[in-house]
Amino acid sequence: MSKRLFLLAPLFALAGCGLQPMYAGGGNGQVASALANVSVAAIEGQSGWLVRNALVDRLGAGAKGGDARYRLDIRLDDRVEGLGQLSNDTITRERRTLRARYQLVDTQSGDVVLDATAGSDAGFDVVNSEYAVIAAEQTALENLSQEVADQIVTRVAVRLREAR
């Protein structure tokens, strides 16, 4: 009996802590409905196109456009820089960094509800094949776009949950 009580004690403590699942209710839940009311403004460049598509996928109906309650404005900074260097000044490793400054704007009042940043970086080797280096840069950008979009959606979901 005491063994069972010992095993159940953490569950009772967790139940009283006030934690609630963010996506309770699935696609019809409070957070999912709020995210569906977020439109994503166009973002410049290839990295912008990738980030915007990732955001629209994650927001559900976030591509609604004009009738959305919120608008997400994003500015990206995409950089590739050399890291490793041989004695003959040949670059052997590069790092791609993708940073986003974003604002969640209430379209009814024009107020900025959230002003934040997100970002990530990835490293890759520079090899003799130019094709392989270009493919590595592109793969890094695609992965970084997904990661930055995940960070943005998580932060927006938390903010919209707090607002309700």
PDB file of N, CA and C in Angstrom, residues 11-53:
ATOM      1  N   LEU A  11       2.222  12.369  -8.926  1.00  0.00           N
ATOM      2  CA  LEU A  11       1.079  12.722  -9.766  1.00  0.00           C
ATOM      3  C   LEU A  11       0.170  13.735  -9.076  1.00  0.00           C
ATOM      4  N   PHE A  12      -0.034  13.569  -7.792  1.00  0.00           N
ATOM      5  CA  PHE A  12      -0.856  14.520  -7.053  1.00  0.00           C
ATOM      6  C   PHE A  12      -0.168  15.890  -6.971  1.00  0.00           C
ATOM      7  N   ALA A  13       1.133  15.884  -6.800  1.00  0.00           N
ATOM      8  CA  ALA A  13       1.879  17.147  -6.748  1.00  0.00           C
ATOM      9  C   ALA A  13       1.815  17.861  -8.090  1.00  0.00           C
ATOM     10  N   LEU A  14       1.931  17.109  -9.178  1.00  0.00           N
ATOM     11  CA  LEU A  14       1.884  17.694 -10.512  1.00  0.00           C
ATOM     12  C   LEU A  14       0.496  18.248 -10.814  1.00  0.00           C
ATOM     13  N   ALA A  15      -0.528  17.577 -10.372  1.00  0.00           N
ATOM     14  CA  ALA A  15      -1.894  18.031 -10.630  1.00  0.00           C
ATOM     15  C   ALA A  15      -2.180  19.357  -9.947  1.00  0.00           C
ATOM     16  N   GLY A  16      -1.554  19.619  -8.827  1.00  0.00           N
ATOM     17  CA  GLY A  16      -1.804  20.855  -8.091  1.00  0.00           C
ATOM     18  C   GLY A  16      -0.899  22.011  -8.477  1.00  0.00           C
ATOM     19  N   CYS A  17       0.009  21.807  -9.423  1.00  0.00           N
ATOM     20  CA  CYS A  17       0.981  22.861  -9.738  1.00  0.00           C
ATOM     21  C   CYS A  17       0.428  23.909 -10.697  1.00  0.00           C
ATOM     22  N   GLY A  18      -0.709  23.672 -11.324  1.00  0.00           N
ATOM     23  CA  GLY A  18      -1.304  24.661 -12.218  1.00  0.00           C
ATOM     24  C   GLY A  18      -0.869  24.529 -13.674  1.00  0.00           C
ATOM     25  N   LEU A  19      -0.043  23.553 -14.000  1.00  0.00           N
ATOM     26  CA  LEU A  19       0.356  23.350 -15.390  1.00  0.00           C
ATOM     27  C   LEU A  19      -0.829  22.834 -16.192  1.00  0.00           C
ATOM     28  N   GLN A  20      -0.964  23.359 -17.393  1.00  0.00           N
ATOM     29  CA  GLN A  20      -2.020  22.914 -18.282  1.00  0.00           C
ATOM     30  C   GLN A  20      -1.428  22.708 -19.663  1.00  0.00           C
ATOM     31  N   PRO A  21      -1.911  21.719 -20.406  1.00  0.00           N
ATOM     32  CA  PRO A  21      -1.377  21.514 -21.751  1.00  0.00           C
ATOM     33  C   PRO A  21      -1.735  22.692 -22.654  1.00  0.00           C
ATOM     34  N   MET A  22      -0.735  23.163 -23.425  1.00  0.00           N
ATOM     35  CA  MET A  22      -0.962  24.335 -24.271  1.00  0.00           C
ATOM     36  C   MET A  22      -1.960  24.047 -25.382  1.00  0.00           C
ATOM     37  N   TYR A  23      -1.875  22.869 -25.965  1.00  0.00           N
ATOM     38  CA  TYR A  23      -2.728  22.557 -27.099  1.00  0.00           C
ATOM     39  C   TYR A  23      -3.904  21.674 -26.710  1.00  0.00           C
ATOM     40  N   ALA A  24      -4.435  21.867 -25.508  1.00  0.00           N
ATOM     41  CA  ALA A  24      -5.601  21.115 -25.065  1.00  0.00           C
ATOM     42  C   ALA A  24      -6.755  21.380 -26.021  1.00  0.00           C
ATOM     43  N   GLY A  25      -7.457  20.349 -26.379  1.00  0.00           N
ATOM     44  CA  GLY A  25      -8.582  20.502 -27.298  1.00  0.00           C
ATOM     45  C   GLY A  25      -8.200  20.268 -28.744  1.00  0.00           C
ATOM     46  N   GLY A  26      -6.910  19.998 -29.001  1.00  0.00           N
ATOM     47  CA  GLY A  26      -6.456  19.726 -30.366  1.00  0.00           C
ATOM     48  C   GLY A  26      -6.673  20.898 -31.297  1.00  0.00           C
ATOM     49  N   GLY A  27      -7.120  20.604 -32.511  1.00  0.00           N
ATOM     50  CA  GLY A  27      -7.322  21.635 -33.523  1.00  0.00           C
ATOM     51  C   GLY A  27      -8.449  22.594 -33.226  1.00  0.00           C
ATOM     52  N   ASN A  28      -9.356  22.207 -32.299  1.00  0.00           N
ATOM     53  CA  ASN A  28     -10.468  23.076 -31.929  1.00  0.00           C
ATOM     54  C   ASN A  28     -10.220  23.809 -30.622  1.00  0.00           C
ATOM     55  N   GLY A  29      -9.040  23.629 -30.052  1.00  0.00           N
ATOM     56  CA  GLY A  29      -8.730  24.243 -28.764  1.00  0.00           C
ATOM     57  C   GLY A  29      -8.493  25.736 -28.861  1.00  0.00           C
ATOM     58  N   GLN A  30      -8.332  26.331 -27.713  1.00  0.00           N
ATOM     59  CA  GLN A  30      -8.166  27.780 -27.591  1.00  0.00           C
ATOM     60  C   GLN A  30      -6.917  28.282 -28.319  1.00  0.00           C
ATOM     61  N   VAL A  31      -5.793  27.635 -28.113  1.00  0.00           N
ATOM     62  CA  VAL A  31      -4.542  28.088 -28.721  1.00  0.00           C
ATOM     63  C   VAL A  31      -4.561  27.851 -30.225  1.00  0.00           C
ATOM     64  N   ALA A  32      -5.039  26.688 -30.659  1.00  0.00           N
ATOM     65  CA  ALA A  32      -5.102  26.396 -32.090  1.00  0.00           C
ATOM     66  C   ALA A  32      -6.006  27.399 -32.813  1.00  0.00           C
ATOM     67  N   SER A  33      -7.113  27.776 -32.201  1.00  0.00           N
ATOM     68  CA  SER A  33      -8.011  28.768 -32.806  1.00  0.00           C
ATOM     69  C   SER A  33      -7.346  30.137 -32.892  1.00  0.00           C
ATOM     70  N   ALA A  34      -6.603  30.490 -31.847  1.00  0.00           N
ATOM     71  CA  ALA A  34      -5.911  31.777 -31.856  1.00  0.00           C
ATOM     72  C   ALA A  34      -4.820  31.790 -32.924  1.00  0.00           C
ATOM     73  N   LEU A  35      -4.073  30.696 -33.056  1.00  0.00           N
ATOM     74  CA  LEU A  35      -3.021  30.628 -34.066  1.00  0.00           C
ATOM     75  C   LEU A  35      -3.591  30.671 -35.480  1.00  0.00           C
ATOM     76  N   ALA A  36      -4.789  30.126 -35.670  1.00  0.00           N
ATOM     77  CA  ALA A  36      -5.424  30.155 -36.983  1.00  0.00           C
ATOM     78  C   ALA A  36      -5.813  31.576 -37.389  1.00  0.00           C
ATOM     79  N   ASN A  37      -5.840  32.494 -36.426  1.00  0.00           N
ATOM     80  CA  ASN A  37      -6.169  33.894 -36.705  1.00  0.00           C
ATOM     81  C   ASN A  37      -4.936  34.764 -36.864  1.00  0.00           C
ATOM     82  N   VAL A  38      -3.806  34.148 -37.192  1.00  0.00           N
ATOM     83  CA  VAL A  38      -2.569  34.887 -37.416  1.00  0.00           C
ATOM     84  C   VAL A  38      -2.199  34.771 -38.887  1.00  0.00           C
ATOM     85  N   SER A  39      -2.086  35.900 -39.564  1.00  0.00           N
ATOM     86  CA  SER A  39      -1.606  35.898 -40.946  1.00  0.00           C
ATOM     87  C   SER A  39      -0.120  36.237 -40.933  1.00  0.00           C
ATOM     88  N   VAL A  40       0.586  35.778 -41.929  1.00  0.00           N
ATOM     89  CA  VAL A  40       2.019  36.010 -42.019  1.00  0.00           C
ATOM     90  C   VAL A  40       2.286  36.890 -43.229  1.00  0.00           C
ATOM     91  N   ALA A  41       2.855  38.061 -42.972  1.00  0.00           N
ATOM     92  CA  ALA A  41       3.184  38.982 -44.065  1.00  0.00           C
ATOM     93  C   ALA A  41       4.310  38.392 -44.902  1.00  0.00           C
ATOM     94  N   ALA A  42       4.403  38.819 -46.144  1.00  0.00           N
ATOM     95  CA  ALA A  42       5.473  38.364 -47.029  1.00  0.00           C
ATOM     96  C   ALA A  42       6.832  38.734 -46.429  1.00  0.00           C
ATOM     97  N   ILE A  43       7.812  37.846 -46.613  1.00  0.00           N
ATOM     98  CA  ILE A  43       9.155  38.063 -46.105  1.00  0.00           C
ATOM     99  C   ILE A  43      10.104  38.001 -47.301  1.00  0.00           C
ATOM    100  N   GLU A  44      11.029  38.922 -47.351  1.00  0.00           N
ATOM    101  CA  GLU A  44      11.930  39.060 -48.491  1.00  0.00           C
ATOM    102  C   GLU A  44      12.934  37.915 -48.586  1.00  0.00           C
ATOM    103  N   GLY A  45      13.244  37.493 -49.811  1.00  0.00           N
ATOM    104  CA  GLY A  45      14.318  36.551 -50.086  1.00  0.00           C
ATOM    105  C   GLY A  45      13.917  35.089 -49.984  1.00  0.00           C
ATOM    106  N   GLN A  46      14.879  34.224 -50.354  1.00  0.00           N
ATOM    107  CA  GLN A  46      14.645  32.790 -50.303  1.00  0.00           C
ATOM    108  C   GLN A  46      14.431  32.329 -48.867  1.00  0.00           C
ATOM    109  N   SER A  47      15.236  32.825 -47.947  1.00  0.00           N
ATOM    110  CA  SER A  47      15.066  32.449 -46.545  1.00  0.00           C
ATOM    111  C   SER A  47      13.703  32.905 -46.035  1.00  0.00           C
ATOM    112  N   GLY A  48      13.246  34.065 -46.482  1.00  0.00           N
ATOM    113  CA  GLY A  48      11.931  34.556 -46.096  1.00  0.00           C
ATOM    114  C   GLY A  48      10.816  33.669 -46.616  1.00  0.00           C
ATOM    115  N   TRP A  49      10.974  33.217 -47.852  1.00  0.00           N
ATOM    116  CA  TRP A  49       9.977  32.331 -48.443  1.00  0.00           C
ATOM    117  C   TRP A  49       9.895  31.026 -47.653  1.00  0.00           C
ATOM    118  N   LEU A  50      11.069  30.475 -47.289  1.00  0.00           N
ATOM    119  CA  LEU A  50      11.101  29.227 -46.524  1.00  0.00           C
ATOM    120  C   LEU A  50      10.494  29.399 -45.133  1.00  0.00           C
ATOM    121  N   VAL A  51      10.844  30.480 -44.448  1.00  0.00           N
ATOM    122  CA  VAL A  51      10.315  30.717 -43.098  1.00  0.00           C
ATOM    123  C   VAL A  51       8.816  30.950 -43.160  1.00  0.00           C
ATOM    124  N   ARG A  52       8.362  31.753 -44.115  1.00  0.00           N
ATOM    125  CA  ARG A  52       6.922  32.032 -44.229  1.00  0.00           C
ATOM    126  C   ARG A  52       6.130  30.754 -44.476  1.00  0.00           C
ATOM    127  N   ASN A  53       6.612  29.907 -45.395  1.00  0.00           N
ATOM    128  CA  ASN A  53       5.909  28.648 -45.667  1.00  0.00           C
ATOM    129  C   ASN A  53       5.868  27.748 -44.433  1.00  0.00           C
TER     130      ASN A  53
END
